[in-house]
Coordinates of C-alpha atoms in Angstrom, one line a residue:
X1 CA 0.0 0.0 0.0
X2 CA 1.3 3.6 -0.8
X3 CA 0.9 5.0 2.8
X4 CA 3.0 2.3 4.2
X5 CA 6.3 4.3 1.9
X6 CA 5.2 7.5 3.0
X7 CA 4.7 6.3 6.6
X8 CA 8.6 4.6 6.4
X9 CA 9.9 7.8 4.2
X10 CA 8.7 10.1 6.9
X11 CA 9.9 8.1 9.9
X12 CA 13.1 7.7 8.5
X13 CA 12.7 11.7 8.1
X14 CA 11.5 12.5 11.4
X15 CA 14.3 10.4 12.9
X16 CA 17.0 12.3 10.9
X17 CA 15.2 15.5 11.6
X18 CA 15.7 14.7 15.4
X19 CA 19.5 13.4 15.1
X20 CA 20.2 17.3 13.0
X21 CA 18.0 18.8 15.8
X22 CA 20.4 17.3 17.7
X23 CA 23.4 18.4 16.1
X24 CA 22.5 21.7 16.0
X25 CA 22.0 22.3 19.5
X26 CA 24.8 20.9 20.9
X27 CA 27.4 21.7 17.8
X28 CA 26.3 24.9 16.4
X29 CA 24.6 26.3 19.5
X30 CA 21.5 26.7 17.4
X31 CA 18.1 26.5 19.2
X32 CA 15.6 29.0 17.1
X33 CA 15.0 27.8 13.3
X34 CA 16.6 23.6 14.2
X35 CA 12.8 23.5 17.0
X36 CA 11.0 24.7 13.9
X37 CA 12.6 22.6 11.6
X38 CA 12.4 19.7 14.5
X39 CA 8.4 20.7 14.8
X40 CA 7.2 20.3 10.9
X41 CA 10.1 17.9 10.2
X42 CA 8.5 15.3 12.7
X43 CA 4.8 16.8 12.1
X44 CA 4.5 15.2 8.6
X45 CA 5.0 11.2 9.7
X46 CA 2.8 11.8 13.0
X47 CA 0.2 13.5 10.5
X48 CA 0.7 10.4 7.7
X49 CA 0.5 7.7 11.1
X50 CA -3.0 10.1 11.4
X51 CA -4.1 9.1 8.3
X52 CA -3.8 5.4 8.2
X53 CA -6.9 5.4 10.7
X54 CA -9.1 8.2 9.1
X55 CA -12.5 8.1 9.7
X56 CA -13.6 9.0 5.7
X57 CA -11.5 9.4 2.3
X58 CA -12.0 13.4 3.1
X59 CA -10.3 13.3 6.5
X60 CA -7.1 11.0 4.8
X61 CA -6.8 13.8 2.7
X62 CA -6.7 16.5 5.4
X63 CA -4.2 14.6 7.0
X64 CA -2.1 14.1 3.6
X65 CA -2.2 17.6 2.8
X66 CA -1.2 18.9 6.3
X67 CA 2.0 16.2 6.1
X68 CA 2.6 18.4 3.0
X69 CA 2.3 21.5 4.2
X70 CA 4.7 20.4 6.8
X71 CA 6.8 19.0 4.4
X72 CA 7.1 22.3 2.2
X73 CA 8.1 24.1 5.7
X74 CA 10.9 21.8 6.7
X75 CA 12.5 22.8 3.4
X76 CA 11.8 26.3 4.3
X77 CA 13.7 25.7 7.4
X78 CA 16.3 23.8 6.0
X79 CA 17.0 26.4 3.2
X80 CA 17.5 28.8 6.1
X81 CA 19.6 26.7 8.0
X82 CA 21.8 26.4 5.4
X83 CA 21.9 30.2 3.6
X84 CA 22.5 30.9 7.5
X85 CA 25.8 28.7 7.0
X86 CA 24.3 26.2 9.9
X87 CA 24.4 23.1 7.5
X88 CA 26.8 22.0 5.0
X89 CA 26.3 21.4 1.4
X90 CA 26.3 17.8 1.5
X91 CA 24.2 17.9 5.1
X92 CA 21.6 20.2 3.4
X93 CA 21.6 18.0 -0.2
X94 CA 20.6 14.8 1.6
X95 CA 18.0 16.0 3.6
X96 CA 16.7 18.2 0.9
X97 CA 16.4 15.1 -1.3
X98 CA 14.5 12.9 1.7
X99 CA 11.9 16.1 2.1
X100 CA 11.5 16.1 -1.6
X101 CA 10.8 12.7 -1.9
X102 CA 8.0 12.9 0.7
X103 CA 6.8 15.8 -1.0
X104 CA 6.9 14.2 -4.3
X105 CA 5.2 10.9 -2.9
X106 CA 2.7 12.7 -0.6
X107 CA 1.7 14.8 -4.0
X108 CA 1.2 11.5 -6.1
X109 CA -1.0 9.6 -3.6
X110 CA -3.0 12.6 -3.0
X111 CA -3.6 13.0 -6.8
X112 CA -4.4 9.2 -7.0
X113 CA -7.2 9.8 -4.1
X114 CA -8.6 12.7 -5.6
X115 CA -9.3 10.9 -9.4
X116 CA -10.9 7.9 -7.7

C-alpha cells in the first residue's frame, strides 16, 4: 500500500530531523529555526501515522495535505539553516532530497485519491 512508503519515508525523516536537531544544539549552539525545523520535520510522519486510521477518504486527505504543508516548511527551514551557514552542502543536499521525496510521494498519492 502507498501509505506504508510515505509512513517509512517520513519516519526515517522524522528520525533524521531529530539526530540534525540534535546536532545543531549541541554543535552549532543553534536553538531557534533547528525547534521549527524539529516541529514540521517530525509533524508530517505523525500526521501520515493520522491518516492510516481516518474516519472518511476526506479526512485522509486533510491529513495528507497537512504532512505536505509540513513537508514544504521543513524545506523552508532547512533552506534557512543552510543560507545561514548552519548546515553544510552535503548535510543540506541529503536532507533536501528525503523532504522532496516525501513531498513528491505525498503529491502523487493525494492526486491518486482525488481521481478515484
Amino acid at each position: 500500500m502507498e501509505e506504508n512508503v510515505i509512513y517509512k519515508l517520513s519516519k526515517k525523516f522524522a528520525i533524521r530531523i531529530v539526530k540534525l536537531y540534535s546536532y545543531l544544539c549541541n554543535e552549532k549552539k543553534e536553538y531557534v529555526m533547528s525547534k521549527q525545523l524539529y516541529r514540521c520535520g517530525t509533524s508530517i510522519g505523525a500526521n501520515v501515522a493520522e491518516s492510516l486510521f481516518a474516519q472518511s477518504d476526506a479526512d485522509y486527505l486533510s491529513k495528507l495535505k497537512i504532512s505536505l504543508k509540513e513537508a514544504n516548511e521543513a524545506k523552508y527551514w532547512l533552506e534557512l539553516l543552510f543560507e545561514s551557514n548552519y548546515l553544510s552542502t552535503q548535510e543540506f543536499d541529503s536532507m533536501t532530497n528525503d523532504v522532496n521525496t516525501i513531498i513528491g510521494t505525498t503529491v502523487n498519492i493525494i492526486n491518486k485519491k482525488q481521481k478515484q
